[in-house]
Each structure stands twice: as C-alpha cells, then as structure tokens.
Coordinates of C-alpha atoms in Angstrom, one line a residue:
M481 CA 12.4 -43.5 5.9
I482 CA 8.8 -44.2 4.8
I483 CA 6.9 -46.6 7.0
Y484 CA 4.0 -48.5 5.4
K485 CA 1.4 -49.8 7.9
T486 CA -0.1 -53.2 8.1
N487 CA -3.9 -53.4 7.8
E488 CA -4.1 -54.0 11.6
E489 CA -2.0 -50.9 12.2
V490 CA -4.3 -48.9 10.0
E491 CA -7.3 -50.0 12.0
L492 CA -5.5 -48.9 15.2
M493 CA -4.7 -45.5 13.6
K494 CA -8.4 -45.1 12.7
I495 CA -9.2 -45.3 16.4
S496 CA -6.8 -42.5 17.2
A497 CA -8.0 -40.4 14.2
L498 CA -11.7 -40.8 15.2
L499 CA -10.9 -39.7 18.7
V500 CA -9.5 -36.5 17.3
S501 CA -12.7 -36.1 15.2
N502 CA -14.8 -36.6 18.3
T503 CA -12.7 -34.2 20.3
L504 CA -13.2 -31.5 17.6
A505 CA -17.0 -32.3 17.7
E506 CA -17.0 -31.7 21.4
I507 CA -15.4 -28.3 20.8
A508 CA -17.9 -27.5 18.0
K509 CA -20.7 -28.0 20.5
V510 CA -19.6 -25.2 22.7
L511 CA -17.7 -22.7 20.6
K512 CA -19.1 -19.2 21.0
P513 CA -18.1 -15.5 21.4
G514 CA -16.7 -14.8 24.8
M515 CA -15.1 -18.2 25.2
T516 CA -11.3 -18.3 25.5
T517 CA -9.1 -20.7 23.6
L518 CA -7.6 -21.8 27.0
E519 CA -11.1 -23.1 27.9
I520 CA -11.1 -25.1 24.6
N521 CA -7.6 -26.4 25.5
H522 CA -8.9 -27.7 28.9
L523 CA -12.0 -29.2 27.4
A524 CA -10.0 -31.1 24.7
N525 CA -7.4 -32.3 27.2
T526 CA -10.1 -33.7 29.6
F527 CA -12.0 -35.4 26.7
I528 CA -8.9 -37.0 25.3
L529 CA -7.7 -38.3 28.8
D530 CA -11.2 -39.6 29.6
H531 CA -11.1 -41.7 26.4
G532 CA -7.8 -43.5 27.3
A533 CA -5.5 -41.4 25.2
V534 CA -3.0 -38.6 25.6
P535 CA -2.7 -35.3 23.6
S536 CA 0.1 -35.6 21.0
F537 CA 1.0 -32.0 21.1
Y538 CA 1.7 -31.4 24.8
N539 CA 5.5 -31.0 25.3
Y540 CA 6.1 -32.0 21.7
N541 CA 9.4 -30.2 21.1
G542 CA 8.5 -28.1 24.1
F543 CA 5.0 -27.0 22.9
P544 CA 3.3 -25.9 26.1
F545 CA -0.4 -26.7 25.4
H546 CA -2.6 -29.7 24.6
I547 CA -4.1 -28.4 21.3
I548 CA -3.4 -25.7 18.8
T549 CA -5.8 -22.8 18.3
S550 CA -5.1 -20.5 15.4
V551 CA -7.3 -17.4 15.1
N552 CA -7.7 -15.2 12.0
D553 CA -4.3 -14.4 10.6
V554 CA -2.6 -17.2 12.5
V555 CA -1.8 -20.0 10.0
V556 CA -0.8 -22.7 12.5
H557 CA 0.7 -23.4 15.9
G558 CA -1.3 -20.8 17.7
F559 CA -1.2 -20.8 21.5
P560 CA -4.4 -21.1 23.5
T561 CA -4.8 -17.8 25.5
K562 CA -7.1 -16.0 27.9
E563 CA -8.3 -13.7 25.1
E564 CA -12.0 -14.1 24.3
L565 CA -13.2 -15.1 20.9
R566 CA -15.4 -12.6 19.1
D567 CA -18.2 -12.6 16.6
G568 CA -16.5 -12.6 13.2
D569 CA -13.4 -14.6 14.2
I570 CA -12.3 -17.7 12.3
I571 CA -10.4 -20.4 14.3
S572 CA -8.5 -23.4 13.2
V573 CA -8.4 -26.1 15.9
D574 CA -5.7 -28.7 15.5
V575 CA -5.8 -31.7 17.7
G576 CA -3.5 -34.8 18.1
T577 CA -4.0 -37.9 20.2
I578 CA -1.9 -41.0 21.0
K579 CA -3.8 -44.2 21.6
N580 CA -2.6 -47.8 21.1
G581 CA 0.8 -46.4 20.2
F582 CA -0.4 -44.5 17.2
H583 CA -1.1 -40.9 16.5
G584 CA -4.2 -39.2 15.1
D585 CA -3.7 -35.6 14.0
H586 CA -6.1 -33.4 12.1
A587 CA -7.6 -29.9 12.1
Y588 CA -10.9 -28.0 11.3
T589 CA -11.6 -24.3 10.8
F590 CA -14.7 -22.9 12.5
I591 CA -16.4 -19.6 11.7
I592 CA -17.9 -17.7 14.7
G593 CA -20.8 -15.5 13.9
E594 CA -21.2 -13.3 10.9
V595 CA -18.3 -12.9 8.4
S596 CA -17.9 -11.4 4.9
S597 CA -18.7 -13.5 1.8
E598 CA -14.9 -13.4 1.1
I599 CA -14.2 -15.3 4.3
L600 CA -16.9 -17.8 3.6
T601 CA -15.5 -18.4 0.1
L602 CA -12.0 -18.8 1.6
V603 CA -13.2 -21.4 4.1
K604 CA -15.2 -23.4 1.5
T605 CA -12.4 -23.3 -1.1
T606 CA -9.8 -24.6 1.4
K607 CA -12.1 -27.4 2.7
D608 CA -13.0 -28.4 -0.9
S609 CA -9.3 -28.5 -1.9
L610 CA -8.6 -30.9 1.0
Y611 CA -10.9 -33.5 -0.6
L612 CA -9.5 -32.8 -4.1
G613 CA -6.1 -33.6 -2.7
I614 CA -7.4 -36.8 -1.0
E615 CA -8.8 -38.0 -4.3
Q616 CA -5.2 -38.2 -5.6
A617 CA -4.0 -40.2 -2.6
V618 CA -4.3 -43.5 -4.3
A619 CA -1.6 -46.2 -5.1
G620 CA 0.2 -45.5 -8.3
K621 CA -0.2 -41.7 -8.2
R622 CA 2.6 -39.4 -7.1
M623 CA 3.0 -36.9 -4.3
G624 CA 2.9 -34.0 -6.7
D625 CA -0.6 -35.0 -7.8
I626 CA -1.9 -34.3 -4.3
G627 CA -0.1 -30.9 -4.1
Y628 CA -1.2 -29.9 -7.7
A629 CA -4.9 -30.6 -6.9
I630 CA -4.8 -28.5 -3.8
Q631 CA -2.7 -25.7 -5.3
S632 CA -4.6 -25.3 -8.5
H633 CA -8.0 -25.2 -6.8
N634 CA -6.9 -22.4 -4.4
E635 CA -4.8 -20.3 -6.8
K636 CA -7.8 -20.1 -9.2
Q637 CA -9.4 -17.9 -6.4
G638 CA -6.2 -15.9 -6.1
Y639 CA -5.3 -17.3 -2.7
G640 CA -1.8 -17.8 -1.3
V641 CA -0.8 -21.5 -0.9
V642 CA 1.6 -21.7 2.1
R643 CA 5.0 -23.2 1.1
D644 CA 6.8 -23.1 4.4
L645 CA 4.6 -25.7 6.1
V646 CA 3.5 -29.0 4.7
G647 CA 1.5 -32.2 5.6
H648 CA 3.4 -35.3 6.6
G649 CA 3.4 -39.0 7.2
L650 CA 1.7 -40.3 10.3
G651 CA 2.1 -43.4 12.5
R652 CA 3.9 -44.2 15.7
D653 CA 5.5 -40.8 15.3
M654 CA 3.4 -37.7 14.7
H655 CA 5.7 -36.5 11.9
E656 CA 7.0 -39.3 9.7
D657 CA 8.2 -39.3 6.1
P658 CA 7.2 -38.2 3.5
Q659 CA 6.4 -34.6 3.5
V660 CA 3.1 -33.7 1.8
P661 CA 3.3 -30.2 0.2
N662 CA 0.1 -28.4 -0.8
Y663 CA 1.7 -27.5 -4.1
G664 CA 3.3 -29.5 -6.9
R665 CA 3.3 -30.7 -10.4
K666 CA 1.2 -33.5 -11.8
G667 CA 3.2 -36.8 -12.0
S668 CA 6.1 -35.5 -9.9
G669 CA 7.4 -36.6 -6.5
S670 CA 7.5 -39.9 -4.8
L671 CA 5.3 -42.8 -5.9
L672 CA 2.3 -43.4 -3.6
R673 CA 2.1 -47.0 -2.3
E674 CA -0.7 -48.8 -0.5
N675 CA -1.0 -48.4 3.3
L676 CA 1.0 -45.2 3.5
V677 CA -0.8 -43.0 6.0
L678 CA -0.7 -39.2 5.5
A679 CA -1.9 -36.1 7.2
I680 CA -3.0 -34.0 4.3
E681 CA -3.5 -30.4 5.4
P682 CA -4.0 -27.4 3.1
M683 CA -3.0 -24.1 4.7
I684 CA -4.4 -21.3 2.6
N685 CA -4.1 -17.6 3.0
M686 CA -6.6 -15.0 1.7
G687 CA -3.6 -12.9 0.6
K688 CA 0.1 -13.5 0.2
K689 CA 1.5 -17.0 0.6
E690 CA 4.3 -15.8 2.8
V691 CA 4.3 -16.3 6.6
F692 CA 6.4 -15.3 9.5
L693 CA 7.3 -16.8 13.0
D694 CA 5.9 -14.8 15.9
E695 CA 8.1 -13.8 18.9
D696 CA 6.8 -16.8 20.9
G697 CA 8.8 -19.1 18.7
W698 CA 5.7 -21.1 17.6
T699 CA 2.9 -19.1 16.2
I700 CA 3.0 -18.7 12.4
R701 CA 1.2 -15.7 10.9
T702 CA 0.4 -14.3 7.5
V703 CA 2.8 -11.5 6.5
D704 CA 0.0 -9.3 5.4
G705 CA -2.3 -9.9 8.4
K706 CA -5.0 -11.4 6.2
P707 CA -6.9 -14.5 7.4
S708 CA -5.7 -18.1 6.9
V709 CA -7.7 -21.3 6.8
H710 CA -6.5 -24.8 7.7
F711 CA -8.2 -28.2 7.2
E712 CA -6.6 -31.6 7.8
H713 CA -7.6 -35.2 7.4
D714 CA -5.7 -38.5 8.2
V715 CA -5.7 -40.5 5.0
C716 CA -4.5 -44.0 4.1
V717 CA -3.3 -44.6 0.5
K718 CA -5.3 -47.5 -1.1
K719 CA -5.8 -48.8 -4.6
G720 CA -8.6 -47.1 -6.4
Q721 CA -9.7 -44.8 -3.6
A722 CA -8.1 -43.3 -0.5
L723 CA -9.3 -44.4 2.9
I724 CA -10.1 -41.4 5.2
L725 CA -9.4 -42.5 8.7
S726 CA -10.7 -39.3 10.4
D727 CA -14.4 -38.2 10.1
Y728 CA -15.7 -34.7 9.7
L729 CA -19.4 -35.8 10.0
P730 CA -19.6 -35.5 13.8
I731 CA -17.9 -32.2 13.7
E732 CA -20.2 -30.9 11.0
T733 CA -23.3 -32.2 12.8
A734 CA -22.2 -30.4 16.0
E735 CA -21.3 -27.3 14.1
K736 CA -24.7 -27.1 12.4
A737 CA -26.4 -27.5 15.8
N738 CA -24.5 -24.6 17.3
S739 CA -26.2 -21.3 16.5
N740 CA -23.0 -19.4 17.3
L741 CA -21.2 -21.1 14.4
N742 CA -21.6 -20.1 10.7
T743 CA -22.1 -22.9 8.3
S744 CA -23.7 -20.9 5.5
Y745 CA -20.8 -21.8 3.1
Y746 CA -22.0 -25.5 3.1
N747 CA -23.4 -26.7 -0.2

C-alpha cells in the first residue's frame, strides 16, 4: 500500500532526513586512512542519540550495527569492522534515523586518498545519475522515468546497474511501497503523485551488474570484485519539481575541508 504524506508529515520527515545529512557530514570531517568503520559506527550512533533520535538500522531485521559501511566491492549492507581504511579505498556510508516517528535514510560515497581516474568517473557518474533520477520524481511522471534516467546515464559509461536491490518509499516505516528500481522504461510503472516520499538510490558497479550475498547473510558484493558506488537522497514528489528532503551541502563542505578525502571529481 502506497502512503502519501501530508505537508506536515513531509516537514517532519525533512527533520529526520537532515539529521542523516548532518551525521554524514560529521563522518566526512574525520574520515582518514587508519580509521576503522567501527569507529565511524560509534561516532554516528553517538551523534544521532545526542540529537534526540535513534538509528533506524540497529536491530532492523537483526542488523547488528547502527550504520552501514560498504567498502570497495561491497555494494550495500556492509558491516562496520575493526579493519582499518586505507588510502585508495572508496566507502559508501548509509545512515538512517528515526525522529518524530519518521525515518530519514540516505547514503554517500567517499573517496579516501588517491584513486584512478576510472574510480573518479564511476563516483561522479553515479552521483550525477541520482540527480537525473530526482528530476523525474514529479507528479504525473511514472516510476519507470526515474529508473530510465539513472540506467541510461550509467550504461552509457559501460557500468553495471544493480537489479537485485532497489530504492523504496519512506515514512513511518523505513521500507514502504513502492519499490524504486534504478532501471526501467520511459512512461512505464506506477504513476507518481504528489507527497509520495521516496529514497532514490543508484547502486552502480564498475563491472558486471550481478551481485552476491556474503556468508554473513547481509553484505552484498559485486560478483567480479570490482568497485561499486552508492548515493541516496530522500525525495518528495511534487508538481513541477521534486523536493529533496536531505541535503548534501554540509557533507560536501566537510568533505572538501578534509585533506584525506578526494573531491577532484567535482565540477
């Protein structure tokens, strides 16, 4: 069942979404080689609790951590660990919060240190495709328009667009209807109506689109071991132009100020 939000509920969801954005910004301030993803998990949990919310992911269907940290060939659902991050790693950090009864849920991929031009292009293309998908999240369009925009932009570069994982509706539950695939045909799928809130999240692989489930029962990896990139925004369908509830600006500001992070792909 698709649940459309009232304008008041959308404003409450924006509070949750911006807390996720600010949490990701706090992480962007300190990310560096030698840091562990368990340290990031602790930082995020403390920040979220200090701001009157709780992490969405902790104990969600048994997930044992407060955030998701997916490094290099991990597409999504990576466990925070004691393993140290290294120069040349890319890491997608996915954060969820519950505040005022509503979820915020989005992700950002960071580049630590020097990487190849191919990695830079993958990150930029994936991030750009997120905004191309958001441009289609307007009343009167169809779900397939979002997926087509994301898919076509990435496949022009020869990248694999993951099929086994999709975006989703968002609200009082973290995963609501409808599903939001990152592939599709123009003019196909369900009609988009005003005040539908979506988590739009391209998951793009440098190589093949196929993925597999690791032995921990959560971690999703690329089948060929090539890197994967994940960006996600919380978006409300509106007439004429989508309303982005989350905000990458504080993340990007912190990222640019951290000399350990590579932002050379920025326009």
